[in-house]
Structures are given as C-alpha cells and as structure tokens.
C-alpha cells in the first residue's frame, strides 16, 4: 500500500472517528519497517520474489534485491565500487579489476565485490577466473540469481549443457518469473529431448 493511500485512510479515519481502520491499515507498514537488518530485508524480498508470478513486479523486486546487495556497509568500499564503475564506463578494465581486488581484500564477505569481479572476468574472456569468483559469490549468497545466470552462460559456452540446465533450474527456484531464464531452460530441455530421440 502506498504511503499516500495510508495517509488518506489515516485522515479519513480521524475525521470519521474510525481508529480501528487506521490501526489495521498501518500494521503492515510498521511490520515492514521493523525489518532493519540487511539480512531481514533480503529474506523478505526473496520470499516475495519466489511468490511473484508477474514478470514486471518480479523485476521490481529483483531490482530492490540488487540495491541491497550493492551496499557493502562500508563507506570506503562503496566509494571503491563507484570508482570501479567509472573505470568500466571509461573502458579501463585493468583499473577496474585492480579496484575490485582491493574491495575483496578489504571486505571478503561483500558479495557484490566478488560478483562484479566475476562479471568483469567474464567480459574479458577469463572464464575460469569468472567461475572461481562466481563460486565465492554463491558461497556467501546461494540465492544470487545473477551469479547463477553467469554460471549457466559459462557452462553453456563450454558445452556443459546438463550443468547449465541445473544452474537455470536453481535460478528459477529463486526467481521463477524471469522469462529469459525460462527460455534458456526451455531451450536446454528441448535440446536434451532432441538428443534422446
């Protein structure tokens, strides 16, 4: 429920003298605001993502998850990540790689440091290094759907279709409404069905 709708209901409740309506409508908002730790917020978002069947709404939830992942909890690490992003925008991959190395050294449990370095290794064609970083991402956050998609892409490129299929299945366990993942899984399943006949 939007905050403006809650405000309208609150104002109408005070005018009509219906405090029970106000209490009922503000209860979910206060329950959500009690999710103060990043883990609690992520757990709630992942539960929502798993239930959501509408692709657009699911994308909004996945974007909120990405925002949660981006915050390292350290101003220094967040600044380094901004510098790495600027280096990538300027096509200075080696500089960005050095910065990601520093991020991982300073904050080895920060999942996006590993994930962004994995993505950069992938873009540079360093698939083995990318896969190593993806494994670190999944050790820290097994629900990291972005890392699972990267893993599936690398496995497909390497001709390891059965393992890629499993990675897409894991992805869809976490993020069932993603159409691209559904397509990728469908293509692999068709390929296996064709091989069996």
mmCIF file of N, CA and C in Angstrom, residues 34-87:
data_model
loop_
_atom_site.group_PDB
_atom_site.id
_atom_site.type_symbol
_atom_site.label_atom_id
_atom_site.label_comp_id
_atom_site.label_asym_id
_atom_site.label_seq_id
_atom_site.Cartn_x
_atom_site.Cartn_y
_atom_site.Cartn_z
ATOM 1 N N UNK A 34 10.085 -2.769 10.566
ATOM 2 C CA UNK A 34 10.842 -3.481 11.585
ATOM 3 C C UNK A 34 11.966 -4.330 10.984
ATOM 4 N N UNK A 35 11.941 -4.531 9.667
ATOM 5 C CA UNK A 35 12.999 -5.288 9.001
ATOM 6 C C UNK A 35 14.213 -4.383 8.848
ATOM 7 N N UNK A 36 15.008 -4.328 9.887
ATOM 8 C CA UNK A 36 16.076 -3.338 9.927
ATOM 9 C C UNK A 36 17.417 -3.859 9.441
ATOM 10 N N UNK A 37 17.663 -5.144 9.539
ATOM 11 C CA UNK A 37 18.974 -5.633 9.102
ATOM 12 C C UNK A 37 18.920 -5.982 7.616
ATOM 13 N N UNK A 38 20.054 -5.874 6.938
ATOM 14 C CA UNK A 38 20.077 -6.252 5.516
ATOM 15 C C UNK A 38 19.602 -7.692 5.291
ATOM 16 N N UNK A 39 19.968 -8.596 6.184
ATOM 17 C CA UNK A 39 19.553 -9.995 6.035
ATOM 18 C C UNK A 39 18.036 -10.132 6.117
ATOM 19 N N UNK A 40 17.424 -9.432 7.062
ATOM 20 C CA UNK A 40 15.960 -9.491 7.183
ATOM 21 C C UNK A 40 15.284 -8.928 5.939
ATOM 22 N N UNK A 41 15.808 -7.807 5.437
ATOM 23 C CA UNK A 41 15.223 -7.206 4.234
ATOM 24 C C UNK A 41 15.381 -8.139 3.036
ATOM 25 N N UNK A 42 16.576 -8.728 2.887
ATOM 26 C CA UNK A 42 16.813 -9.648 1.776
ATOM 27 C C UNK A 42 15.923 -10.881 1.869
ATOM 28 N N UNK A 43 15.812 -11.449 3.071
ATOM 29 C CA UNK A 43 14.958 -12.635 3.246
ATOM 30 C C UNK A 43 13.517 -12.335 2.838
ATOM 31 N N UNK A 44 13.019 -11.174 3.231
ATOM 32 C CA UNK A 44 11.641 -10.787 2.881
ATOM 33 C C UNK A 44 11.509 -10.576 1.373
ATOM 34 N N UNK A 45 12.503 -9.917 0.771
ATOM 35 C CA UNK A 45 12.460 -9.685 -0.676
ATOM 36 C C UNK A 45 12.540 -10.997 -1.458
ATOM 37 N N UNK A 46 13.395 -11.912 -1.014
ATOM 38 C CA UNK A 46 13.496 -13.202 -1.703
ATOM 39 C C UNK A 46 12.206 -14.009 -1.568
ATOM 40 N N UNK A 47 11.550 -13.921 -0.425
ATOM 41 C CA UNK A 47 10.256 -14.602 -0.253
ATOM 42 C C UNK A 47 9.237 -14.015 -1.224
ATOM 43 N N UNK A 48 9.229 -12.683 -1.362
ATOM 44 C CA UNK A 48 8.329 -12.021 -2.307
ATOM 45 C C UNK A 48 8.654 -12.427 -3.745
ATOM 46 N N UNK A 49 9.951 -12.482 -4.073
ATOM 47 C CA UNK A 49 10.381 -12.830 -5.426
ATOM 48 C C UNK A 49 9.950 -14.243 -5.797
ATOM 49 N N UNK A 50 10.043 -15.139 -4.847
ATOM 50 C CA UNK A 50 9.670 -16.541 -5.106
ATOM 51 C C UNK A 50 8.166 -16.679 -5.344
ATOM 52 N N UNK A 51 7.368 -15.868 -4.671
ATOM 53 C CA UNK A 51 5.907 -15.933 -4.810
ATOM 54 C C UNK A 51 5.385 -15.199 -6.040
ATOM 55 N N UNK A 52 6.113 -14.176 -6.479
ATOM 56 C CA UNK A 52 5.612 -13.296 -7.543
ATOM 57 C C UNK A 52 5.645 -13.987 -8.904
ATOM 58 N N UNK A 53 4.515 -13.966 -9.602
ATOM 59 C CA UNK A 53 4.428 -14.591 -10.931
ATOM 60 C C UNK A 53 4.393 -13.558 -12.061
ATOM 61 N N UNK A 54 4.124 -12.311 -11.735
ATOM 62 C CA UNK A 54 4.096 -11.265 -12.745
ATOM 63 C C UNK A 54 5.537 -10.822 -13.027
ATOM 64 N N UNK A 55 6.017 -10.959 -14.294
ATOM 65 C CA UNK A 55 7.421 -10.631 -14.591
ATOM 66 C C UNK A 55 7.823 -9.197 -14.258
ATOM 67 N N UNK A 56 6.919 -8.230 -14.498
ATOM 68 C CA UNK A 56 7.260 -6.829 -14.213
ATOM 69 C C UNK A 56 7.418 -6.588 -12.706
ATOM 70 N N UNK A 57 6.485 -7.110 -11.935
ATOM 71 C CA UNK A 57 6.579 -6.949 -10.477
ATOM 72 C C UNK A 57 7.793 -7.691 -9.931
ATOM 73 N N UNK A 58 8.070 -8.858 -10.496
ATOM 74 C CA UNK A 58 9.247 -9.623 -10.066
ATOM 75 C C UNK A 58 10.526 -8.858 -10.372
ATOM 76 N N UNK A 59 10.562 -8.179 -11.528
ATOM 77 C CA UNK A 59 11.751 -7.385 -11.879
ATOM 78 C C UNK A 59 11.957 -6.256 -10.877
ATOM 79 N N UNK A 60 10.868 -5.635 -10.448
ATOM 80 C CA UNK A 60 10.979 -4.576 -9.433
ATOM 81 C C UNK A 60 11.568 -5.132 -8.133
ATOM 82 N N UNK A 61 11.119 -6.313 -7.738
ATOM 83 C CA UNK A 61 11.649 -6.938 -6.517
ATOM 84 C C UNK A 61 13.120 -7.272 -6.706
ATOM 85 N N UNK A 62 13.471 -7.828 -7.873
ATOM 86 C CA UNK A 62 14.877 -8.180 -8.113
ATOM 87 C C UNK A 62 15.761 -6.931 -8.114
ATOM 88 N N UNK A 63 15.236 -5.813 -8.608
ATOM 89 C CA UNK A 63 15.997 -4.555 -8.565
ATOM 90 C C UNK A 63 16.229 -4.107 -7.126
ATOM 91 N N UNK A 64 15.228 -4.287 -6.271
ATOM 92 C CA UNK A 64 15.389 -3.929 -4.850
ATOM 93 C C UNK A 64 16.422 -4.840 -4.183
ATOM 94 N N UNK A 65 16.450 -6.107 -4.585
ATOM 95 C CA UNK A 65 17.465 -7.029 -4.051
ATOM 96 C C UNK A 65 18.854 -6.554 -4.470
ATOM 97 N N UNK A 66 18.995 -6.163 -5.732
ATOM 98 C CA UNK A 66 20.299 -5.677 -6.221
ATOM 99 C C UNK A 66 20.757 -4.438 -5.444
ATOM 100 N N UNK A 67 19.819 -3.557 -5.129
ATOM 101 C CA UNK A 67 20.161 -2.368 -4.341
ATOM 102 C C UNK A 67 20.685 -2.786 -2.966
ATOM 103 N N UNK A 68 20.038 -3.764 -2.354
ATOM 104 C CA UNK A 68 20.503 -4.267 -1.048
ATOM 105 C C UNK A 68 21.910 -4.844 -1.169
ATOM 106 N N UNK A 69 22.174 -5.588 -2.238
ATOM 107 C CA UNK A 69 23.493 -6.191 -2.433
ATOM 108 C C UNK A 69 24.570 -5.138 -2.643
ATOM 109 N N UNK A 70 24.213 -4.020 -3.274
ATOM 110 C CA UNK A 70 25.220 -3.009 -3.596
ATOM 111 C C UNK A 70 25.802 -2.329 -2.365
ATOM 112 N N UNK A 71 25.029 -2.216 -1.315
ATOM 113 C CA UNK A 71 25.518 -1.530 -0.113
ATOM 114 C C UNK A 71 26.392 -2.478 0.699
ATOM 115 N N UNK A 72 27.662 -2.161 0.768
ATOM 116 C CA UNK A 72 28.617 -3.018 1.483
ATOM 117 C C UNK A 72 28.569 -2.800 2.991
ATOM 118 N N UNK A 73 27.975 -1.684 3.420
ATOM 119 C CA UNK A 73 28.004 -1.335 4.835
ATOM 120 C C UNK A 73 29.254 -0.552 5.203
ATOM 121 N N UNK A 74 30.120 -0.303 4.214
ATOM 122 C CA UNK A 74 31.354 0.445 4.437
ATOM 123 C C UNK A 74 31.431 1.580 3.426
ATOM 124 N N UNK A 75 31.592 2.801 3.912
ATOM 125 C CA UNK A 75 31.687 3.958 3.013
ATOM 126 C C UNK A 75 32.896 3.831 2.090
ATOM 127 N N UNK A 76 34.000 3.319 2.608
ATOM 128 C CA UNK A 76 35.222 3.164 1.797
ATOM 129 C C UNK A 76 35.008 2.173 0.659
ATOM 130 N N UNK A 77 34.413 1.031 0.982
ATOM 131 C CA UNK A 77 34.171 0.009 -0.035
ATOM 132 C C UNK A 77 33.153 0.503 -1.058
ATOM 133 N N UNK A 78 32.103 1.184 -0.593
ATOM 134 C CA UNK A 78 31.123 1.740 -1.518
ATOM 135 C C UNK A 78 31.775 2.733 -2.484
ATOM 136 N N UNK A 79 32.702 3.553 -1.963
ATOM 137 C CA UNK A 79 33.410 4.513 -2.805
ATOM 138 C C UNK A 79 34.278 3.787 -3.835
ATOM 139 N N UNK A 80 34.978 2.746 -3.399
ATOM 140 C CA UNK A 80 35.790 1.961 -4.334
ATOM 141 C C UNK A 80 34.922 1.359 -5.441
ATOM 142 N N UNK A 81 33.736 0.889 -5.088
ATOM 143 C CA UNK A 81 32.834 0.319 -6.089
ATOM 144 C C UNK A 81 32.394 1.385 -7.096
ATOM 145 N N UNK A 82 32.180 2.616 -6.621
ATOM 146 C CA UNK A 82 31.839 3.709 -7.542
ATOM 147 C C UNK A 82 33.002 3.982 -8.499
ATOM 148 N N UNK A 83 34.226 3.970 -7.968
ATOM 149 C CA UNK A 83 35.402 4.189 -8.805
ATOM 150 C C UNK A 83 35.536 3.087 -9.850
ATOM 151 N N UNK A 84 35.264 1.840 -9.434
ATOM 152 C CA UNK A 84 35.346 0.714 -10.373
ATOM 153 C C UNK A 84 34.311 0.880 -11.491
ATOM 154 N N UNK A 85 33.118 1.321 -11.126
ATOM 155 C CA UNK A 85 32.066 1.546 -12.130
ATOM 156 C C UNK A 85 32.501 2.616 -13.118
ATOM 157 N N UNK A 86 33.091 3.702 -12.617
ATOM 158 C CA UNK A 86 33.573 4.771 -13.512
ATOM 159 C C UNK A 86 34.699 4.272 -14.413
ATOM 160 N N UNK A 87 35.575 3.433 -13.867
ATOM 161 C CA UNK A 87 36.662 2.865 -14.674
ATOM 162 C C UNK A 87 36.083 1.994 -15.790
#
